[in-house]
PDB file of C-alpha atoms in Angstrom:
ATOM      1  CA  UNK A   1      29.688   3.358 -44.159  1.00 77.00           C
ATOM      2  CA  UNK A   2      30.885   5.727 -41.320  1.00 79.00           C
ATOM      3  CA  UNK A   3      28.277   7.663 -41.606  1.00 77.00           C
ATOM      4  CA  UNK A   4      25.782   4.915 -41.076  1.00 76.00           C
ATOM      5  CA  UNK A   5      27.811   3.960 -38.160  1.00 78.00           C
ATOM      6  CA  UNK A   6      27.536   7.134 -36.623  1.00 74.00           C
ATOM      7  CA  UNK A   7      24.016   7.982 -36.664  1.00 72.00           C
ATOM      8  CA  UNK A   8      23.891   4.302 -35.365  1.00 71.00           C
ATOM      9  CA  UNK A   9      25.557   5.289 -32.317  1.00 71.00           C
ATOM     10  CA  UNK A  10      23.417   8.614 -32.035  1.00 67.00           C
ATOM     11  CA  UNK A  11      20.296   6.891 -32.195  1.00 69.00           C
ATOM     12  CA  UNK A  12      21.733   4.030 -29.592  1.00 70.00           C
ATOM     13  CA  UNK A  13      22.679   7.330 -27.065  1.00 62.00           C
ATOM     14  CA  UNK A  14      18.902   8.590 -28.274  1.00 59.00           C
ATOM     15  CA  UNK A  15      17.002   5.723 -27.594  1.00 65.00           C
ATOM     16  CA  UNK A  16      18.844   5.065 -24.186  1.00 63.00           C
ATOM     17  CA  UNK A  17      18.202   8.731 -22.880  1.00 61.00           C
ATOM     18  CA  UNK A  18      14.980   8.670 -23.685  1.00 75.00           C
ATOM     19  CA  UNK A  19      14.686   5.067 -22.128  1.00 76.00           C
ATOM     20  CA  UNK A  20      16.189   7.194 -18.447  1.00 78.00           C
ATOM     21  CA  UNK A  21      13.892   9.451 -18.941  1.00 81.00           C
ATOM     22  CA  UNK A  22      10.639   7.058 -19.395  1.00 81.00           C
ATOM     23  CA  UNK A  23      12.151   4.797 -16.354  1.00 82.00           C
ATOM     24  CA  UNK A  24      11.992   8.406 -13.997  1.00 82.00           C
ATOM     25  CA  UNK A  25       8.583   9.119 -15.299  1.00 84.00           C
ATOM     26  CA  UNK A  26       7.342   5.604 -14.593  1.00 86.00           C
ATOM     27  CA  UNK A  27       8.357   5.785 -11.112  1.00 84.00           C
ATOM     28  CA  UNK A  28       5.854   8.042 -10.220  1.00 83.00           C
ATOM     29  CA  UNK A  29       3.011   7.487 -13.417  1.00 86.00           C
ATOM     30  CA  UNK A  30       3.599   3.818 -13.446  1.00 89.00           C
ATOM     31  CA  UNK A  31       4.754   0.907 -16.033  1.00 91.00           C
ATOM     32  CA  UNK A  32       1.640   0.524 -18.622  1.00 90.00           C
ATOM     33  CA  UNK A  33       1.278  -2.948 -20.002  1.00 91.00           C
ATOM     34  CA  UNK A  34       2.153  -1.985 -23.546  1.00 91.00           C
ATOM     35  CA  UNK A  35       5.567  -0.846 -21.554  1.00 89.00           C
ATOM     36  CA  UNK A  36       5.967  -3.860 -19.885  1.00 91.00           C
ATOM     37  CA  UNK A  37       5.321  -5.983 -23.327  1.00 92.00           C
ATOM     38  CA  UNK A  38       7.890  -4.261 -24.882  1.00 90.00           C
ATOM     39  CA  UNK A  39      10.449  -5.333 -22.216  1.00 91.00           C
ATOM     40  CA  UNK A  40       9.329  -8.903 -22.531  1.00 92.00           C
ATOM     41  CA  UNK A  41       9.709  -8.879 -25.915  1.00 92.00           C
ATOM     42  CA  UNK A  42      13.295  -7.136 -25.800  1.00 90.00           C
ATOM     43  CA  UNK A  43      14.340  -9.943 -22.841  1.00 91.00           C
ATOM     44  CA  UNK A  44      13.167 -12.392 -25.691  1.00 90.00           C
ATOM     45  CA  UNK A  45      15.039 -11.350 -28.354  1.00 89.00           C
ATOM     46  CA  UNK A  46      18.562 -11.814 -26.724  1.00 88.00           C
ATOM     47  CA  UNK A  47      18.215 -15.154 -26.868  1.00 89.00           C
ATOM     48  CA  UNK A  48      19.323 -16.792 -30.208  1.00 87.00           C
ATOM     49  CA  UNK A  49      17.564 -19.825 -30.882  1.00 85.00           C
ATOM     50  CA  UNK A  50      15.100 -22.005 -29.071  1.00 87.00           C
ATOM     51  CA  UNK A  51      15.182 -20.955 -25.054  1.00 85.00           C
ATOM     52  CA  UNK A  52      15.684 -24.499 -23.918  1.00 86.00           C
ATOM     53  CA  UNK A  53      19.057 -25.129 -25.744  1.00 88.00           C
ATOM     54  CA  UNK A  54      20.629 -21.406 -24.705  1.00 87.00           C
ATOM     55  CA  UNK A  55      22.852 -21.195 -22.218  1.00 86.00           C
ATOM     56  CA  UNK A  56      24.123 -17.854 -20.435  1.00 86.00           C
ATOM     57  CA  UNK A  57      26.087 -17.274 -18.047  1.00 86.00           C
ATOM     58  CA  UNK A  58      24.552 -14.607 -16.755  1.00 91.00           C
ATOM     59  CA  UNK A  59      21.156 -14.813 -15.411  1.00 91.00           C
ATOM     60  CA  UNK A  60      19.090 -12.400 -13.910  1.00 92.00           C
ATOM     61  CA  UNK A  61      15.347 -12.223 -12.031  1.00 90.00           C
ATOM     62  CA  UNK A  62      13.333  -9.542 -10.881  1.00 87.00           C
ATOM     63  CA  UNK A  63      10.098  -9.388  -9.754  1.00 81.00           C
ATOM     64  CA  UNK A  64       6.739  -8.847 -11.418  1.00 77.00           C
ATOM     65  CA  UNK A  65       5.316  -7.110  -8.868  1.00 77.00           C
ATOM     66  CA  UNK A  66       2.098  -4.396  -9.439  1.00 84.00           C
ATOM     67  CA  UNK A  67       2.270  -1.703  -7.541  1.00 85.00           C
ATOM     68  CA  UNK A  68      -1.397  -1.298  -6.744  1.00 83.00           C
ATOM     69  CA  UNK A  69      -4.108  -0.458  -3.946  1.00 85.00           C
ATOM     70  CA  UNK A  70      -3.737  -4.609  -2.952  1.00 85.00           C
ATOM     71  CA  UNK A  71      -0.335  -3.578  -2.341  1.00 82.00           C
ATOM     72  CA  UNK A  72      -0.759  -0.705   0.105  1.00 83.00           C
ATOM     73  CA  UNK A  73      -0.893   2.619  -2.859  1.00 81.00           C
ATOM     74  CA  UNK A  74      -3.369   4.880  -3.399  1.00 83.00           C
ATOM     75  CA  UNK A  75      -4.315   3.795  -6.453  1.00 83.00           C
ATOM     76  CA  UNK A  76      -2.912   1.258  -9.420  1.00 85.00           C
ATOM     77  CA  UNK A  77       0.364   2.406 -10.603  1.00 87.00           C
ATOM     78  CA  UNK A  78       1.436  -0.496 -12.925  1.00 89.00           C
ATOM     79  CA  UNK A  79      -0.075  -2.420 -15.288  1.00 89.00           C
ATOM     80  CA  UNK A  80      -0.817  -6.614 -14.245  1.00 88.00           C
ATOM     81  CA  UNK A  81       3.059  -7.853 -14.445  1.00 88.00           C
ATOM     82  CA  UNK A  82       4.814  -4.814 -14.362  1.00 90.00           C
ATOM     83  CA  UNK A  83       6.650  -2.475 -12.210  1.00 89.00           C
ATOM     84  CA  UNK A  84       9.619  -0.864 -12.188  1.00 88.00           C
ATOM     85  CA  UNK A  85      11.833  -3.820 -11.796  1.00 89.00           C
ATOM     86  CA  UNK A  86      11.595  -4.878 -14.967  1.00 90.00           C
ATOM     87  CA  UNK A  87      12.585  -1.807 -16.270  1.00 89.00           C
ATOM     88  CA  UNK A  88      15.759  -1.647 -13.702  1.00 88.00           C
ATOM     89  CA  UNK A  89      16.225  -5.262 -15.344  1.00 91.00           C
ATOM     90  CA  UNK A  90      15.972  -3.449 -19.033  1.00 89.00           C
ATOM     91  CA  UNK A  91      18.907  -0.765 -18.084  1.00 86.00           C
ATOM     92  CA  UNK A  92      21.128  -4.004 -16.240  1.00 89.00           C
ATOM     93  CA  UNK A  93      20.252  -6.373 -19.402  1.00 91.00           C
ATOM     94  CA  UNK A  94      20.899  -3.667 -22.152  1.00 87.00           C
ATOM     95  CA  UNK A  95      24.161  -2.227 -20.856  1.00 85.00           C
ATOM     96  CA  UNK A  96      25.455  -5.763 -20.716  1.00 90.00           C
ATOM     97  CA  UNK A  97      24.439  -6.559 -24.393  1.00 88.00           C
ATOM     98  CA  UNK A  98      26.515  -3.349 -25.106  1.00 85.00           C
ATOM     99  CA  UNK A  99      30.054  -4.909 -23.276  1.00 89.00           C
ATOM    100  CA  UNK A 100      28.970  -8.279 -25.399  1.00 89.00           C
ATOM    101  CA  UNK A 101      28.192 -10.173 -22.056  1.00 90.00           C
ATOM    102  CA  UNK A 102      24.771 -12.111 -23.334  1.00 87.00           C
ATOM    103  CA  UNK A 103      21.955 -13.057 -20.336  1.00 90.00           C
ATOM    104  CA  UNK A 104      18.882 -14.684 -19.649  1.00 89.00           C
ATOM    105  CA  UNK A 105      16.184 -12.828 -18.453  1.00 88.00           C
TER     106      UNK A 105
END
């Protein structure tokens, strides 16, 4: 039982090292839309229940801005929907579900 909860912990410190790293790497390659899904579906799954009935009292917005040639870059960065904010949001969101403080994405 220790055990389990130890590699538990090593795969949480894993999983949010390699999360820093993807986050850098986006910032200059850009958030694909298979990324951005992911974080959508992560947001989603915080919230026990149906989403009309929950009730946080934290809530948090960021945009879902594309950064893209419309948007003054040289070329399409991010996929449609996605950016780096949401992955900010990720890193805000998950840290918080860590201290046990639930939020609405």
């Amino acid at each position: 039982h220790l055990l389990d909860k130890l590699v538990g912990r090593v795969r949480k410190a894993l999983d949010e090292t390699d999360f820093v790293a993807q986050v850098e790497r986006q910032k200059l390659e850009g958030v694909t839309c298979a990324e951005g899904q992911r974080v959508r579906d992560y947001f989603q799954s915080q919230i026990p229940g149906s989403v009309g009935e929950y009730k946080s009292n934290v809530i948090i917005s960021y945009a879902t801005g594309t950064r893209n040639k419309w948007t003054g870059y040289s070329s399409d960065l991010d996929g449609e929907g996605c950016g780096p904010g949401m992955m900010y949001t990720y890193l805000v969101v998950h840290y918080l579900e860590r201290a046990g403080i639930a939020c609405f994405t």
